[in-house]
Amino acid sequence: MTPAEASAARAVDPQGFDIDRVRADFPILQQEVHGRQLVYLDNAATTQKPASVIEALERYYYLDNANVHRGAHELSERATRAFEAAREKVRGFLHAHDATEIVFVRGATEAINLVAQSYGRANIKQGDEVLLTEMEHHSNIVPWQLLCEQTGAVLKVVPINEHGELILDEFDRLLTKRTKLVGIVHVSNALGTINPIKTLIHKAHDVGAVVLVDGAQAVAHIQVDVRDLDCDFYAFSGHKLYGPTGIGVLYAKQSILEAMPPYQGGGEMIEHVTFEKTTYNKLPYKFEAGTPNIAGAIGLGASIDYLRTMGLGAVSAHERSVLRYATQRAQEIKGLRIIGTAGLKCSILSFVVAGTHPADFGTILDQLGVAIRTGHHCAMPVMQHFDIPGTARASIGMYNTRQEVDVFIDGVARAKRMLS
Ligand code: 7TS
């Protein structure tokens, strides 16, 4: 057992979540930035990686590196086994029926583009409608705009209210027989809102529309069960799940994937090629053209193992308590306005302070060792809705503590004094 595995095993604490042990598993957190202990509160942008994930990547490159599905040698067999084992871990994590429903992609962005260009081009025609929400990340807006430009389909948008919640009556009004696809974010990266996707998926199916859920901000915080949700597509990125960058997942129902044309052409996705006609490989390889991100998939598998050891329920409960505390403390700061006050939310504390610019908070907090993100968070329509240039955003991960929230809030108060 490696030291990281031993540490992960120790952290299974029947009494609850052992935050000190969790923090010890993330080497990057043990450092100072600008002479201060690092407080990493930018988890919505990307999460840090536990030692077990870093070691899985290292082990793969030290010992097993080879191309998959093709080599007639031991290393290739090992690499293939590890790569396919990772796919099976993702299947279990999402509770999908079958590993053939798990397509490895670069990230949530590529997953959504794949669906728009493959499913969308084949099934969405002039006059059809694609229904999105006002709180989507640009990754779940622009691919559909491109599709609409290509096909003559029409984009419709469900508005949000002043809390940053979907206006469900508007969803009902905008969902019609013309709606062919609904794209909804599971958890908003700018607001933290958790959408009632199961209900929305059910309603969409009633009018014959398929549903793509952008789960980029959900998977690290909420137990996702694609069979229970009955979503047609679910997309997420490994790097927001304590895994590596450059790897992500598109889940899609098998019957839908079977009927979809390939997205990209190349090696791996073919069965037989002649200049006259090419036939395609079976699922999921039909959608995995070229040499995949083998190490990335293995690292993602390791991050799922890690999360399972910690227990997503315990992780969520801990994060909820830290977010509640951060919200209370933020409300003590006069002039601070929280953007995103939905009844159901997770991980995200976005705010503006009267008379200041959000970007200045990022710069001042950075000098105090606190990493947050400022700006529009690739959700410009949300900023337009609230008529603000952007927000300062703290996003909470499993290793964040109330003490870190105190450092962050003291920093915000200090920045506010300096800026006003
Ligand atoms: N969808 C949502 C809801 C996201 O939050 C993001 C990234 C993406 C899609 C795209 O993910 P990618 O891995 O393909 O880039 N969100 C953020 C963020 O909030 N800060 O940096 C990236």
Tab-separated table of C-alpha atoms and ligand atoms in Angstrom:
chain	number	residue	atom	x	y	z
A	1	MET	CA	0.000	0.000	0.000
A	2	THR	CA	1.404	3.412	-0.939
A	3	PRO	CA	1.459	6.159	1.727
A	4	ALA	CA	-1.456	7.899	-0.036
A	5	GLU	CA	-3.522	4.713	-0.122
A	6	ALA	CA	-2.744	4.063	3.532
A	7	SER	CA	-3.832	7.584	4.333
A	8	ALA	CA	-7.020	7.228	2.284
A	9	ALA	CA	-7.820	3.957	4.021
A	10	ARG	CA	-7.256	5.511	7.465
A	11	ALA	CA	-9.612	8.340	6.582
A	12	VAL	CA	-12.608	5.975	6.523
A	13	ASP	CA	-13.878	7.227	9.826
A	14	PRO	CA	-17.173	5.790	11.042
A	15	GLN	CA	-17.569	8.879	13.230
A	16	GLY	CA	-17.704	11.151	10.190
A	17	PHE	CA	-15.504	13.212	7.979
A	18	ASP	CA	-11.900	13.620	9.115
A	19	ILE	CA	-10.908	16.920	7.561
A	20	ASP	CA	-7.290	16.826	8.791
A	21	ARG	CA	-6.705	13.514	7.083
A	22	VAL	CA	-8.392	14.713	3.910
A	23	ARG	CA	-6.180	17.790	3.846
A	24	ALA	CA	-3.092	15.643	4.376
A	25	ASP	CA	-4.002	13.741	1.197
A	26	PHE	CA	-3.651	16.900	-0.932
A	27	PRO	CA	0.056	17.781	-1.121
A	28	ILE	CA	-0.516	21.091	-2.922
A	29	LEU	CA	-2.426	22.502	0.042
A	30	GLN	CA	0.666	22.279	2.254
A	31	GLN	CA	2.300	25.429	0.960
A	32	GLU	CA	2.509	29.142	1.473
A	33	VAL	CA	1.603	31.654	-1.228
A	34	HIS	CA	2.928	35.211	-0.879
A	35	GLY	CA	4.167	34.211	2.565
A	36	ARG	CA	0.714	33.048	3.757
A	37	GLN	CA	-0.766	29.587	4.149
A	38	LEU	CA	-2.603	28.814	0.905
A	39	VAL	CA	-6.396	28.931	1.139
A	40	TYR	CA	-7.692	27.380	-2.065
A	41	LEU	CA	-11.265	28.442	-2.765
A	42	ASP	CA	-11.329	28.113	-6.552
A	43	ASN	CA	-12.648	24.579	-6.765
A	44	ALA	CA	-15.300	25.368	-9.358
A	45	ALA	CA	-12.507	26.275	-11.774
A	46	THR	CA	-10.539	23.154	-10.957
A	47	THR	CA	-10.038	20.978	-7.891
A	48	GLN	CA	-6.723	19.939	-6.394
A	49	LYS	CA	-5.586	16.340	-6.722
A	50	PRO	CA	-5.074	13.864	-3.883
A	51	ALA	CA	-1.736	12.027	-3.741
A	52	SER	CA	-3.470	8.798	-4.810
A	53	VAL	CA	-4.448	10.395	-8.150
A	54	ILE	CA	-0.973	11.833	-8.711
A	55	GLU	CA	0.536	8.435	-7.862
A	56	ALA	CA	-1.813	6.629	-10.256
A	57	LEU	CA	-0.623	8.895	-13.068
A	58	GLU	CA	2.975	8.428	-12.052
A	59	ARG	CA	2.638	4.665	-11.744
A	60	TYR	CA	1.074	4.454	-15.188
A	61	TYR	CA	3.880	6.422	-16.826
A	62	TYR	CA	6.651	4.722	-14.804
A	63	LEU	CA	5.467	1.165	-15.358
A	64	ASP	CA	2.618	0.621	-17.810
A	65	ASN	CA	2.661	3.256	-20.549
A	66	ALA	CA	1.551	1.857	-23.921
A	67	ASN	CA	-1.186	2.472	-26.428
A	68	VAL	CA	-4.510	0.773	-25.773
A	69	HIS	CA	-6.585	-1.787	-27.710
A	70	ARG	CA	-3.858	-2.552	-30.217
A	71	GLY	CA	-0.553	-3.749	-28.834
A	72	ALA	CA	0.381	-7.415	-28.904
A	73	HIS	CA	2.415	-7.012	-25.749
A	74	GLU	CA	2.172	-6.985	-21.980
A	75	LEU	CA	2.363	-3.206	-21.467
A	76	SER	CA	-0.431	-2.579	-23.941
A	77	GLU	CA	-2.567	-5.171	-22.198
A	78	ARG	CA	-1.926	-3.537	-18.840
A	79	ALA	CA	-2.694	-0.079	-20.200
A	80	THR	CA	-5.885	-1.380	-21.843
A	81	ARG	CA	-7.000	-3.134	-18.656
A	82	ALA	CA	-6.399	-0.007	-16.565
A	83	PHE	CA	-8.136	2.241	-19.120
A	84	GLU	CA	-11.201	0.003	-19.330
A	85	ALA	CA	-11.239	-0.446	-15.553
A	86	ALA	CA	-11.457	3.347	-15.303
A	87	ARG	CA	-14.452	3.329	-17.654
A	88	GLU	CA	-16.116	0.754	-15.417
A	89	LYS	CA	-15.439	2.972	-12.373
A	90	VAL	CA	-17.140	5.882	-14.137
A	91	ARG	CA	-20.077	3.617	-14.996
A	92	GLY	CA	-20.462	2.669	-11.347
A	93	PHE	CA	-20.020	6.278	-10.231
A	94	LEU	CA	-22.883	7.457	-12.475
A	95	HIS	CA	-24.859	4.230	-11.987
A	96	ALA	CA	-25.095	3.786	-15.760
A	97	HIS	CA	-26.384	0.480	-17.153
A	98	ASP	CA	-23.383	-0.362	-19.207
A	99	ALA	CA	-19.780	0.746	-19.725
A	100	THR	CA	-20.519	1.213	-23.440
A	101	GLU	CA	-22.546	4.272	-22.401
A	102	ILE	CA	-19.408	5.976	-21.062
A	103	VAL	CA	-17.508	7.934	-23.710
A	104	PHE	CA	-14.168	9.432	-22.700
A	105	VAL	CA	-13.756	12.982	-23.964
A	106	ARG	CA	-11.562	15.969	-23.081
A	107	GLY	CA	-14.063	17.481	-20.694
A	108	ALA	CA	-17.610	18.764	-20.310
A	109	THR	CA	-17.077	21.210	-23.164
A	110	GLU	CA	-16.115	18.510	-25.632
A	111	ALA	CA	-18.954	16.268	-24.436
A	112	ILE	CA	-21.525	18.971	-25.187
A	113	ASN	CA	-19.989	19.798	-28.565
A	114	LEU	CA	-20.071	16.086	-29.397
A	115	VAL	CA	-23.795	15.891	-28.655
A	116	ALA	CA	-24.577	19.117	-30.542
A	117	GLN	CA	-22.650	18.100	-33.656
A	118	SER	CA	-23.481	14.397	-33.732
A	119	TYR	CA	-26.950	14.036	-32.183
A	120	GLY	CA	-27.941	17.605	-33.007
A	121	ARG	CA	-26.917	17.613	-36.672
A	122	ALA	CA	-28.709	14.294	-37.212
A	123	ASN	CA	-31.925	15.054	-35.334
A	124	ILE	CA	-32.524	18.790	-35.079
A	125	LYS	CA	-33.952	20.553	-38.117
A	126	GLN	CA	-35.073	23.991	-39.210
A	127	GLY	CA	-37.841	25.324	-36.975
A	128	ASP	CA	-37.089	22.829	-34.163
A	129	GLU	CA	-36.288	24.330	-30.788
A	130	VAL	CA	-33.432	23.849	-28.348
A	131	LEU	CA	-34.350	24.901	-24.825
A	132	LEU	CA	-31.596	26.148	-22.499
A	133	THR	CA	-31.597	28.132	-19.267
A	134	GLU	CA	-30.314	31.587	-18.484
A	135	MET	CA	-27.805	30.152	-16.000
A	136	GLU	CA	-25.856	27.992	-18.459
A	137	HIS	CA	-22.076	28.100	-18.728
A	138	HIS	CA	-20.933	29.246	-22.186
A	139	SER	CA	-20.029	25.599	-22.853
A	140	ASN	CA	-23.723	24.768	-22.827
A	141	ILE	CA	-24.726	27.801	-24.899
A	142	VAL	CA	-22.280	28.269	-27.758
A	143	PRO	CA	-22.370	24.675	-29.128
A	144	TRP	CA	-26.165	25.043	-29.447
A	145	GLN	CA	-25.863	28.446	-31.088
A	146	LEU	CA	-23.491	26.907	-33.635
A	147	LEU	CA	-25.977	24.093	-34.218
A	148	CYS	CA	-28.857	26.547	-34.641
A	149	GLU	CA	-26.819	28.547	-37.165
A	150	GLN	CA	-26.086	25.345	-39.063
A	151	THR	CA	-29.631	23.945	-39.043
A	152	GLY	CA	-32.027	26.874	-38.722
A	153	ALA	CA	-33.246	25.589	-35.350
A	154	VAL	CA	-34.271	28.157	-32.748
A	155	LEU	CA	-32.763	28.705	-29.304
A	156	LYS	CA	-35.162	29.345	-26.398
A	157	VAL	CA	-34.064	30.327	-22.909
A	158	VAL	CA	-35.742	29.718	-19.555
A	159	PRO	CA	-35.199	32.817	-17.394
A	160	ILE	CA	-34.101	32.878	-13.741
A	161	ASN	CA	-35.525	34.836	-10.804
A	162	GLU	CA	-33.734	37.227	-8.428
A	163	HIS	CA	-32.464	34.306	-6.320
A	164	GLY	CA	-30.881	32.682	-9.353
A	165	GLU	CA	-33.472	29.910	-9.539
A	166	LEU	CA	-35.162	28.748	-12.732
A	167	ILE	CA	-38.661	30.149	-13.224
A	168	LEU	CA	-40.424	26.828	-13.566
A	169	ASP	CA	-43.628	28.282	-15.026
A	170	GLU	CA	-41.499	29.684	-17.834
A	171	PHE	CA	-39.921	26.274	-18.357
A	172	ASP	CA	-43.426	24.818	-18.707
A	173	ARG	CA	-44.438	27.596	-21.097
A	174	LEU	CA	-41.349	27.332	-23.297
A	175	LEU	CA	-41.328	23.525	-23.472
A	176	THR	CA	-43.475	22.597	-26.464
A	177	LYS	CA	-43.806	19.915	-29.120
A	178	ARG	CA	-41.246	21.913	-31.114
A	179	THR	CA	-38.620	21.395	-28.368
A	180	LYS	CA	-36.245	18.672	-29.524
A	181	LEU	CA	-33.507	19.044	-26.947
A	182	VAL	CA	-33.282	20.553	-23.475
A	183	GLY	CA	-29.855	21.519	-22.113
A	184	ILE	CA	-29.740	22.177	-18.370
A	185	VAL	CA	-26.929	22.760	-15.955
A	186	HIS	CA	-27.227	20.525	-12.887
A	187	VAL	CA	-25.437	23.013	-10.606
A	188	SER	CA	-24.702	26.574	-11.744
A	189	ASN	CA	-21.031	27.530	-11.586
A	190	ALA	CA	-21.844	31.220	-11.131
A	191	LEU	CA	-24.686	30.908	-8.592
A	192	GLY	CA	-24.443	27.484	-6.984
A	193	THR	CA	-28.112	26.798	-7.736
A	194	ILE	CA	-29.041	23.106	-7.819
A	195	ASN	CA	-31.704	22.625	-10.478
A	196	PRO	CA	-34.611	20.188	-10.067
A	197	ILE	CA	-33.393	18.244	-13.072
A	198	LYS	CA	-35.310	15.030	-12.447
A	199	THR	CA	-38.637	16.857	-12.723
A	200	LEU	CA	-37.464	18.827	-15.757
A	201	ILE	CA	-36.215	15.673	-17.514
A	202	HIS	CA	-39.587	14.033	-16.933
A	203	LYS	CA	-41.436	17.020	-18.379
A	204	ALA	CA	-39.115	17.198	-21.383
A	205	HIS	CA	-39.674	13.510	-22.125
A	206	ASP	CA	-43.431	14.125	-22.050
A	207	VAL	CA	-43.086	16.367	-25.121
A	208	GLY	CA	-40.628	13.988	-26.798
A	209	ALA	CA	-37.474	16.050	-26.193
A	210	VAL	CA	-34.141	14.579	-25.124
A	211	VAL	CA	-32.227	16.119	-22.230
A	212	LEU	CA	-28.542	16.890	-21.828
A	213	VAL	CA	-27.438	17.658	-18.288
A	214	ASP	CA	-24.239	19.654	-17.796
A	215	GLY	CA	-22.939	18.053	-14.627
A	216	ALA	CA	-19.556	19.832	-14.525
A	217	GLN	CA	-20.289	21.437	-11.136
A	218	ALA	CA	-22.448	18.655	-9.745
A	219	VAL	CA	-20.458	15.436	-9.723
A	220	ALA	CA	-18.036	16.449	-6.947
A	221	HIS	CA	-20.876	17.499	-4.639
A	222	ILE	CA	-24.032	15.500	-5.422
A	223	GLN	CA	-24.614	11.784	-5.891
A	224	VAL	CA	-25.611	11.402	-9.539
A	225	ASP	CA	-27.652	8.437	-10.724
A	226	VAL	CA	-28.245	8.685	-14.466
A	227	ARG	CA	-30.719	5.800	-14.422
A	228	ASP	CA	-32.813	7.382	-11.705
A	229	LEU	CA	-32.642	10.783	-13.427
A	230	ASP	CA	-33.429	9.144	-16.776
A	231	CYS	CA	-31.351	11.835	-18.535
A	232	ASP	CA	-30.339	11.111	-22.118
A	233	PHE	CA	-26.922	12.748	-21.841
A	234	TYR	CA	-24.797	13.698	-18.823
A	235	ALA	CA	-21.486	15.557	-19.227
A	236	PHE	CA	-18.685	16.276	-16.771
A	237	SER	CA	-14.957	17.024	-16.522
A	238	GLY	CA	-12.469	14.969	-14.523
A	239	HIS	CA	-10.521	17.973	-13.280
A	240	LYS	CA	-13.459	19.283	-11.234
A	241	LEU	CA	-13.732	15.842	-9.579
A	242	TYR	CA	-10.226	15.792	-8.079
A	243	GLY	CA	-8.964	14.089	-11.254
A	244	PRO	CA	-6.623	15.232	-14.043
A	245	THR	CA	-7.267	17.845	-16.692
A	246	GLY	CA	-7.853	16.771	-20.285
A	247	ILE	CA	-10.250	13.954	-19.432
A	248	GLY	CA	-14.015	14.059	-19.145
A	249	VAL	CA	-17.059	11.954	-19.683
A	250	LEU	CA	-20.105	11.904	-21.858
A	251	TYR	CA	-22.728	9.511	-20.583
A	252	ALA	CA	-25.471	8.752	-23.098
A	253	LYS	CA	-28.182	6.117	-23.250
A	254	GLN	CA	-27.029	3.206	-25.357
A	255	SER	CA	-29.926	3.329	-27.827
A	256	ILE	CA	-29.252	7.013	-28.489
A	257	LEU	CA	-25.492	6.527	-28.904
A	258	GLU	CA	-26.094	3.598	-31.281
A	259	ALA	CA	-28.149	5.802	-33.572
A	260	MET	CA	-25.753	8.771	-33.490
A	261	PRO	CA	-23.231	9.303	-36.312
A	262	PRO	CA	-19.540	9.601	-35.352
A	263	TYR	CA	-18.294	12.985	-34.144
A	264	GLN	CA	-14.670	12.770	-35.267
A	265	GLY	CA	-13.013	10.337	-37.668
A	266	GLY	CA	-9.681	8.587	-37.250
A	267	GLY	CA	-8.101	5.550	-35.664
A	268	GLU	CA	-9.838	3.635	-32.884
A	269	MET	CA	-13.350	4.602	-34.058
A	270	ILE	CA	-13.374	2.392	-37.174
A	271	GLU	CA	-14.154	-1.255	-37.820
A	272	HIS	CA	-13.083	-1.430	-41.462
A	273	VAL	CA	-11.771	1.215	-43.835
A	274	THR	CA	-11.637	1.287	-47.619
A	275	PHE	CA	-11.631	4.396	-49.795
A	276	GLU	CA	-15.145	3.459	-50.870
A	277	LYS	CA	-16.686	2.932	-47.451
A	278	THR	CA	-15.789	2.881	-43.784
A	279	THR	CA	-17.673	1.004	-41.097
A	280	TYR	CA	-17.472	2.073	-37.486
A	281	ASN	CA	-16.329	0.439	-34.303
A	282	LYS	CA	-18.762	-0.616	-31.601
A	283	LEU	CA	-19.678	1.623	-28.670
A	284	PRO	CA	-18.164	3.535	-27.061
A	285	TYR	CA	-15.114	3.491	-29.400
A	286	LYS	CA	-17.151	4.897	-32.291
A	287	PHE	CA	-16.908	8.211	-30.417
A	288	GLU	CA	-13.275	7.945	-29.304
A	289	ALA	CA	-11.265	8.757	-32.432
A	290	GLY	CA	-7.493	8.727	-32.033
A	291	THR	CA	-5.328	7.689	-29.105
A	292	PRO	CA	-7.296	8.582	-25.995
A	293	ASN	CA	-6.063	10.299	-22.845
A	294	ILE	CA	-5.124	6.982	-21.252
A	295	ALA	CA	-3.332	8.425	-18.228
A	296	GLY	CA	-6.161	10.910	-17.735
A	297	ALA	CA	-8.789	8.168	-17.654
A	298	ILE	CA	-6.706	6.159	-15.174
A	299	GLY	CA	-6.279	9.270	-13.024
A	300	LEU	CA	-10.020	9.896	-13.162
A	301	GLY	CA	-10.607	6.313	-12.053
A	302	ALA	CA	-8.285	6.966	-9.101
A	303	SER	CA	-10.182	10.136	-8.190
A	304	ILE	CA	-13.464	8.192	-8.206
A	305	ASP	CA	-11.843	5.589	-5.937
A	306	TYR	CA	-10.724	8.371	-3.626
A	307	LEU	CA	-14.157	9.958	-3.512
A	308	ARG	CA	-15.744	6.594	-2.813
A	309	THR	CA	-13.359	6.067	0.102
A	310	MET	CA	-14.290	9.471	1.513
A	311	GLY	CA	-17.984	8.938	0.873
A	312	LEU	CA	-19.743	11.537	-1.259
A	313	GLY	CA	-22.489	11.851	1.377
A	314	ALA	CA	-19.960	12.823	4.045
A	315	VAL	CA	-18.168	15.141	1.599
A	316	SER	CA	-21.443	16.899	0.719
A	317	ALA	CA	-22.477	17.284	4.352
A	318	HIS	CA	-19.100	18.797	5.206
A	319	GLU	CA	-19.228	21.195	2.243
A	320	ARG	CA	-22.784	22.233	3.079
A	321	SER	CA	-21.734	23.134	6.573
A	322	VAL	CA	-18.731	25.153	5.323
A	323	LEU	CA	-20.912	26.950	2.748
A	324	ARG	CA	-23.537	27.753	5.392
A	325	TYR	CA	-20.830	29.201	7.622
A	326	ALA	CA	-19.294	31.204	4.753
A	327	THR	CA	-22.723	32.574	3.826
A	328	GLN	CA	-23.422	33.667	7.408
A	329	ARG	CA	-20.041	35.323	7.747
A	330	ALA	CA	-20.308	37.049	4.346
A	331	GLN	CA	-23.623	38.558	5.416
A	332	GLU	CA	-21.807	40.308	8.267
A	333	ILE	CA	-19.996	42.487	5.718
A	334	LYS	CA	-21.936	45.654	5.057
A	335	GLY	CA	-22.572	46.370	1.395
A	336	LEU	CA	-21.805	42.779	0.351
A	337	ARG	CA	-24.483	41.246	-1.826
A	338	ILE	CA	-24.563	37.522	-2.463
A	339	ILE	CA	-25.411	36.681	-6.071
A	340	GLY	CA	-27.182	33.333	-6.029
A	341	THR	CA	-29.444	32.791	-3.040
A	342	ALA	CA	-31.390	29.769	-4.238
A	343	GLY	CA	-33.104	27.583	-1.676
A	344	LEU	CA	-31.104	24.632	-2.949
A	345	LYS	CA	-27.464	25.364	-3.652
A	346	CYS	CA	-23.990	23.970	-3.143
A	347	SER	CA	-20.333	24.937	-3.079
A	348	ILE	CA	-20.554	28.458	-4.536
A	349	LEU	CA	-20.448	31.834	-2.792
A	350	SER	CA	-20.573	34.566	-5.449
A	351	PHE	CA	-20.732	38.175	-4.350
A	352	VAL	CA	-20.370	41.823	-5.240
A	353	VAL	CA	-19.651	44.727	-2.912
A	354	ALA	CA	-21.256	48.097	-3.559
A	355	GLY	CA	-18.830	50.665	-4.989
A	356	THR	CA	-16.067	48.168	-5.795
A	357	HIS	CA	-15.028	45.999	-8.741
A	358	PRO	CA	-14.936	42.210	-8.203
A	359	ALA	CA	-11.507	41.848	-9.849
A	360	ASP	CA	-9.896	43.961	-7.098
A	361	PHE	CA	-10.995	41.436	-4.480
A	362	GLY	CA	-9.220	38.690	-6.368
A	363	THR	CA	-5.947	40.626	-6.429
A	364	ILE	CA	-6.026	41.617	-2.764
A	365	LEU	CA	-7.089	38.162	-1.552
A	366	ASP	CA	-4.316	36.577	-3.610
A	367	GLN	CA	-1.768	38.647	-1.669
A	368	LEU	CA	-3.259	37.098	1.484
A	369	GLY	CA	-2.800	33.577	0.093
A	370	VAL	CA	-6.493	33.168	-0.751
A	371	ALA	CA	-7.332	31.852	-4.244
A	372	ILE	CA	-10.760	32.786	-5.574
A	373	ARG	CA	-12.030	33.574	-9.068
A	374	THR	CA	-13.457	36.870	-10.229
A	375	GLY	CA	-15.232	37.850	-13.427
A	376	HIS	CA	-18.156	36.506	-15.411
A	377	HIS	CA	-17.245	32.839	-14.828
A	378	CYS	CA	-18.133	32.030	-18.454
A	379	ALA	CA	-21.768	32.719	-17.611
A	380	MET	CA	-22.194	36.197	-19.105
A	381	PRO	CA	-26.011	35.917	-19.367
A	382	VAL	CA	-26.154	35.487	-15.567
A	383	MET	CA	-24.148	38.687	-15.145
A	384	GLN	CA	-26.427	40.466	-17.622
A	385	HIS	CA	-29.445	39.256	-15.646
A	386	PHE	CA	-28.112	40.805	-12.423
A	387	ASP	CA	-26.727	43.818	-14.308
A	388	ILE	CA	-23.231	43.392	-12.884
A	389	PRO	CA	-19.843	43.111	-14.625
A	390	GLY	CA	-18.977	39.980	-12.697
A	391	THR	CA	-18.690	38.565	-9.209
A	392	ALA	CA	-15.996	37.475	-6.810
A	393	ARG	CA	-16.535	33.772	-6.263
A	394	ALA	CA	-15.355	31.426	-3.560
A	395	SER	CA	-16.051	27.786	-4.387
A	396	ILE	CA	-15.766	25.118	-1.745
A	397	GLY	CA	-14.235	21.680	-2.053
A	398	MET	CA	-13.986	18.742	0.330
A	399	TYR	CA	-10.767	20.004	1.962
A	400	ASN	CA	-11.956	23.502	2.882
A	401	THR	CA	-12.476	24.421	6.510
A	402	ARG	CA	-14.265	27.030	8.602
A	403	GLN	CA	-10.860	28.417	9.597
A	404	GLU	CA	-10.143	28.997	5.917
A	405	VAL	CA	-13.501	30.720	5.578
A	406	ASP	CA	-12.450	33.029	8.428
A	407	VAL	CA	-9.220	33.929	6.594
A	408	PHE	CA	-11.227	34.539	3.413
A	409	ILE	CA	-13.888	36.679	5.104
A	410	ASP	CA	-11.290	38.717	6.999
A	411	GLY	CA	-9.575	39.239	3.640
A	412	VAL	CA	-12.801	40.387	2.008
A	413	ALA	CA	-13.445	42.828	4.865
A	414	ARG	CA	-9.895	44.135	4.568
A	415	ALA	CA	-10.161	44.458	0.778
A	416	LYS	CA	-13.423	46.320	1.164
A	417	ARG	CA	-11.786	48.819	3.548
A	418	MET	CA	-8.915	49.321	1.118
A	419	LEU	CA	-11.211	49.758	-1.881
A	420	SER	CA	-13.863	52.054	-0.473
B	1	7TS	N1	-20.176	23.624	-17.475
B	1	7TS	C1	-20.090	24.198	-16.272
B	1	7TS	C2	-21.309	24.317	-15.425
B	1	7TS	C3	-18.858	24.661	-15.818
B	1	7TS	O1	-18.781	25.226	-14.614
B	1	7TS	C4	-17.719	24.529	-16.642
B	1	7TS	C5	-16.386	25.087	-16.241
B	1	7TS	C6	-17.868	23.886	-17.867
B	1	7TS	C7	-19.113	23.458	-18.267
B	1	7TS	C8	-16.714	23.649	-18.785
B	1	7TS	O2	-15.871	22.710	-18.245
B	1	7TS	P1	-14.511	22.329	-18.994
B	1	7TS	O3	-13.795	21.442	-18.033
B	1	7TS	O4	-14.888	21.641	-20.249
B	1	7TS	O5	-13.803	23.623	-19.231
B	1	7TS	N2	-16.441	26.095	-15.275
B	1	7TS	C9	-15.428	26.863	-14.841
B	1	7TS	C10	-15.562	27.781	-13.800
B	1	7TS	O6	-16.587	27.986	-13.175
B	1	7TS	N3	-14.385	28.400	-13.610
B	1	7TS	O7	-13.500	27.913	-14.486
B	1	7TS	C11	-14.141	26.954	-15.264
